[in-house]
Amino acid sequence: MGTFLKQVSILAKSMGPPQPPPNISAAALHVSGSVEEAATVLNSFKKKTLDAIKLNDLKIEKQKMEKRIRDEQRQKRLLEYENSRLDEKRKMEKDLRRTRHKEEREKANYRYKKDKERRHNKEEKRESYRRKKNKERKTRKEEEEEETYRRKRDEERKTRKEEEEKERNRRNRHKERKTRKEEEEKERYRRKRGEERRQAEQDKRTERGSRTPPTSQQEGTPKTPPRIIDSENNDHTGFEGPIDYTGRGSSCDFPN
């Protein structure tokens, strides 16, 4: 069907649009009407043929697109399946490693526990046997020697402990002396800064107090620097009490 439509399309294009005859006589008017009808039918056939060809091309393009979409979806599903298989495999391997490590830890703990019990029993047996033999062959002289050795060991331990205590006290005293020295340095620095700040404030008050008060003022507008009302409210920010902007003694009035 597609090949036939292509052949018809080629034939219609080769024919071209219908052309009227160059000379039409009065006797051939009925023939001219027949030719026009034939041309109309042919043009309609050509249009339908081209529409059918376009429709067929669109169907083919649609089929190709649908096939490409199906292929992409199938590839996507395959990729998702492979990823899920890999995830499942990794999870199984992780679970297997965890189980194997758990079993190895349990075996190691069991061996350690058994070895500890075995050593403890062996030491208890050895200690019991040693005590029994010592009790059997121990004499007063041996007991005195053992007592002497024990006292000597206790004295050495006591001496070592006292030396450690002395060393610890010496270090603590050194640390306290160093801390006290640092605090004294900080206190001297603070005092020095306080003296400098107070001296600077005193110089500032002296400089401001030496200024002459204004002799004349316009209405509401000061011509000289503001006059200090209260010089006792000094702080460390440079502000020296309420300021009179009007010359009438009010600390809350400001110029317009």
Coordinates of C-alpha atoms in Angstrom, one line a residue:
M1 CA 0.0 0.0 0.0
G2 CA 2.8 2.4 0.9
T3 CA 4.6 1.7 -2.4
F4 CA 1.4 2.3 -4.4
L5 CA 0.8 5.6 -2.7
K6 CA 4.4 6.7 -3.4
Q7 CA 4.0 5.9 -7.1
V8 CA 0.7 7.8 -7.3
S9 CA 2.3 10.8 -5.5
I10 CA 5.2 10.8 -8.0
L11 CA 2.7 10.6 -10.9
A12 CA 0.6 13.5 -9.6
K13 CA 3.6 15.7 -9.1
S14 CA 4.8 15.0 -12.6
M15 CA 1.5 16.0 -14.1
G16 CA 1.5 19.4 -12.4
P17 CA -1.5 21.7 -12.1
P18 CA -4.2 21.5 -14.8
Q19 CA -3.7 24.0 -17.7
P20 CA -6.6 25.2 -19.8
P21 CA -6.3 24.7 -23.6
P22 CA -4.8 27.7 -25.5
N23 CA -7.7 28.2 -27.9
I24 CA -11.2 27.2 -27.0
S25 CA -13.8 27.5 -29.8
A26 CA -17.5 27.9 -29.3
A27 CA -18.0 24.4 -30.7
A28 CA -15.8 22.9 -28.0
L29 CA -17.3 24.5 -24.9
H30 CA -18.9 21.3 -23.8
V31 CA -15.5 19.7 -24.1
S32 CA -13.9 22.4 -22.0
G33 CA -16.5 21.8 -19.2
S34 CA -15.6 18.1 -19.2
V35 CA -11.9 19.0 -19.0
E36 CA -12.4 21.3 -16.0
E37 CA -14.4 18.6 -14.2
A38 CA -11.6 16.1 -14.9
A39 CA -9.0 18.6 -13.6
T40 CA -11.1 19.1 -10.4
V41 CA -11.4 15.4 -9.9
L42 CA -7.6 14.9 -10.5
N43 CA -6.7 17.7 -8.1
S44 CA -9.0 16.2 -5.5
F45 CA -7.4 12.8 -6.0
K46 CA -3.9 14.4 -5.8
K47 CA -4.9 16.1 -2.5
K48 CA -6.3 13.0 -1.0
T49 CA -3.2 11.1 -2.1
L50 CA -0.9 13.6 -0.5
D51 CA -3.0 13.6 2.7
A52 CA -2.8 9.8 2.8
I53 CA 0.9 9.9 2.3
K54 CA 1.4 12.4 5.1
L55 CA -0.9 10.4 7.4
N56 CA 1.1 7.2 6.6
D57 CA 4.4 9.0 7.3
L58 CA 3.0 10.3 10.6
K59 CA 1.9 6.8 11.5
I60 CA 5.4 5.4 10.7
E61 CA 7.0 8.2 12.8
K62 CA 4.6 7.5 15.6
Q63 CA 5.4 3.8 15.5
K64 CA 9.1 4.6 15.6
M65 CA 8.7 6.9 18.5
E66 CA 6.6 4.4 20.4
K67 CA 9.2 1.7 19.8
R68 CA 12.0 4.0 21.0
I69 CA 10.0 4.8 24.1
R70 CA 9.4 1.1 24.7
D71 CA 13.1 0.4 24.3
E72 CA 14.0 3.1 26.7
Q73 CA 11.5 1.9 29.3
R74 CA 12.7 -1.7 28.9
Q75 CA 16.3 -0.5 29.3
K76 CA 15.3 1.5 32.4
R77 CA 13.6 -1.5 33.9
L78 CA 16.6 -3.7 33.1
L79 CA 18.9 -1.2 34.8
E80 CA 16.6 -0.9 37.8
Y81 CA 16.5 -4.7 38.1
E82 CA 20.3 -4.9 37.9
N83 CA 20.6 -2.2 40.5
S84 CA 18.2 -4.0 42.8
R85 CA 20.1 -7.3 42.3
L86 CA 23.4 -5.5 43.1
D87 CA 21.8 -3.9 46.2
E88 CA 20.4 -7.3 47.4
K89 CA 23.8 -8.9 46.8
R90 CA 25.6 -6.2 48.7
K91 CA 23.1 -6.5 51.6
M92 CA 23.5 -10.3 51.7
E93 CA 27.3 -10.0 51.7
K94 CA 27.1 -7.4 54.5
D95 CA 24.8 -9.6 56.6
L96 CA 27.1 -12.6 56.0
R97 CA 30.2 -10.6 57.1
R98 CA 28.3 -9.3 60.2
T99 CA 27.3 -12.9 61.1
R100 CA 30.8 -14.2 60.5
H101 CA 32.3 -11.4 62.7
K102 CA 29.7 -12.1 65.4
E103 CA 30.6 -15.8 65.4
E104 CA 34.3 -15.0 65.5
R105 CA 33.8 -12.6 68.5
E106 CA 31.7 -15.2 70.3
K107 CA 34.4 -17.9 69.8
A108 CA 37.1 -15.5 70.9
N109 CA 35.2 -14.6 74.0
Y110 CA 34.5 -18.2 74.8
R111 CA 38.3 -19.1 74.4
Y112 CA 39.3 -16.1 76.6
K113 CA 36.8 -17.1 79.3
K114 CA 38.0 -20.7 79.3
D115 CA 41.7 -19.7 79.4
K116 CA 41.0 -17.3 82.2
E117 CA 39.2 -20.0 84.2
R118 CA 42.0 -22.5 83.5
R119 CA 44.7 -20.0 84.6
H120 CA 42.7 -19.1 87.7
N121 CA 42.3 -22.8 88.7
K122 CA 46.0 -23.4 88.0
E123 CA 47.1 -20.4 90.1
E124 CA 44.8 -21.5 92.9
K125 CA 46.2 -25.0 92.9
R126 CA 49.8 -23.7 92.8
E127 CA 49.1 -21.2 95.7
S128 CA 47.4 -23.9 97.8
Y129 CA 50.3 -26.3 97.2
R130 CA 52.9 -23.5 98.1
R131 CA 51.1 -22.6 101.3
K132 CA 50.9 -26.2 102.3
K133 CA 54.6 -26.8 101.7
N134 CA 55.6 -23.5 103.4
K135 CA 53.5 -24.4 106.4
E136 CA 55.1 -27.8 106.6
R137 CA 58.7 -26.6 106.5
K138 CA 58.4 -23.0 107.8
T139 CA 60.3 -22.4 111.0
R140 CA 60.5 -19.4 113.4
K141 CA 63.6 -18.1 111.7
E142 CA 62.0 -18.2 108.3
E143 CA 59.0 -16.4 109.7
E144 CA 61.3 -13.7 111.2
E145 CA 63.0 -13.3 107.9
E146 CA 59.7 -13.0 106.1
E147 CA 58.5 -10.4 108.6
T148 CA 61.8 -8.4 108.2
Y149 CA 61.3 -8.5 104.4
R150 CA 57.7 -7.5 104.7
R151 CA 58.6 -4.5 106.9
K152 CA 61.4 -3.4 104.6
R153 CA 59.1 -3.6 101.6
D154 CA 56.4 -1.6 103.5
E155 CA 59.0 1.0 104.4
E156 CA 60.2 1.3 100.8
R157 CA 56.6 1.7 99.6
K158 CA 56.0 4.3 102.3
T159 CA 59.1 6.2 101.4
R160 CA 58.3 6.1 97.7
K161 CA 54.8 7.3 98.5
E162 CA 56.1 10.2 100.6
E163 CA 58.5 11.3 97.8
E164 CA 55.7 11.2 95.3
E165 CA 53.6 13.4 97.7
K166 CA 56.4 15.8 98.1
E167 CA 56.9 16.1 94.3
R168 CA 53.2 16.6 93.8
N169 CA 53.1 19.3 96.5
R170 CA 56.2 21.0 95.0
R171 CA 54.5 21.1 91.6
N172 CA 51.3 22.5 93.1
R173 CA 53.2 25.2 94.9
H174 CA 55.0 26.1 91.7
K175 CA 51.7 26.2 89.8
E176 CA 50.1 28.4 92.6
R177 CA 53.1 30.7 92.6
K178 CA 52.9 31.1 88.9
T179 CA 49.2 31.7 88.9
R180 CA 49.5 34.3 91.8
K181 CA 52.3 36.0 89.8
E182 CA 50.1 36.2 86.7
E183 CA 47.2 37.6 88.8
E184 CA 49.5 40.2 90.3
E185 CA 50.7 41.2 86.8
K186 CA 47.1 41.5 85.7
E187 CA 46.1 43.6 88.8
R188 CA 49.1 45.9 88.2
Y189 CA 48.1 46.3 84.6
R190 CA 44.5 47.1 85.5
R191 CA 45.6 49.6 88.1
K192 CA 47.9 51.3 85.6
R193 CA 45.1 51.4 83.0
G194 CA 42.7 52.9 85.7
E195 CA 45.3 55.5 86.6
E196 CA 45.8 56.5 83.0
R197 CA 42.1 56.6 82.4
R198 CA 41.5 58.8 85.5
Q199 CA 44.4 61.1 84.5
A200 CA 42.9 61.4 81.0
E201 CA 39.5 62.2 82.4
Q202 CA 41.0 64.8 84.8
D203 CA 42.9 66.4 81.9
K204 CA 39.7 66.5 79.9
R205 CA 37.7 68.1 82.7
T206 CA 40.5 70.6 83.3
E207 CA 40.5 71.5 79.6
R208 CA 36.7 71.9 79.4
G209 CA 36.6 73.8 82.7
S210 CA 39.1 76.3 81.3
R211 CA 36.9 77.3 78.4
T212 CA 35.1 80.7 78.7
P213 CA 31.2 80.6 78.8
P214 CA 29.3 82.3 76.0
T215 CA 28.6 86.1 76.4
S216 CA 25.7 86.4 74.0
Q217 CA 23.3 83.9 72.3
Q218 CA 20.7 84.1 69.6
E219 CA 17.2 82.8 70.5
G220 CA 17.4 79.0 71.0
T221 CA 20.8 78.7 69.1
P222 CA 24.1 78.3 71.0
K223 CA 27.1 80.0 69.5
T224 CA 29.7 78.3 71.8
P225 CA 30.2 74.7 72.9
P226 CA 27.6 73.4 75.3
R227 CA 28.0 74.2 79.0
I228 CA 28.6 71.4 81.5
I229 CA 25.8 71.4 84.2
D230 CA 26.8 68.4 86.3
S231 CA 30.5 67.4 86.2
E232 CA 30.2 64.7 88.8
N233 CA 28.4 62.2 86.6
N234 CA 31.5 61.4 84.6
D235 CA 31.9 57.9 83.1
H236 CA 34.6 56.2 81.0
T237 CA 32.8 57.0 77.7
G238 CA 33.7 60.7 77.6
F239 CA 30.2 61.9 78.4
E240 CA 30.4 64.4 81.3
G241 CA 26.9 64.8 82.7
P242 CA 23.8 66.6 81.4
I243 CA 24.4 69.4 78.9
D244 CA 22.5 72.7 78.8
Y245 CA 21.8 73.7 75.1
T246 CA 19.5 76.7 75.9
G247 CA 21.5 78.6 78.5
R248 CA 18.5 78.6 80.9
G249 CA 19.7 75.7 83.1
S250 CA 17.5 72.9 81.5
S251 CA 19.2 69.6 80.6
C252 CA 16.3 68.3 78.4
D253 CA 16.0 71.2 75.9
F254 CA 17.6 70.9 72.5
P255 CA 18.0 73.4 69.7
N256 CA 15.4 73.6 67.0

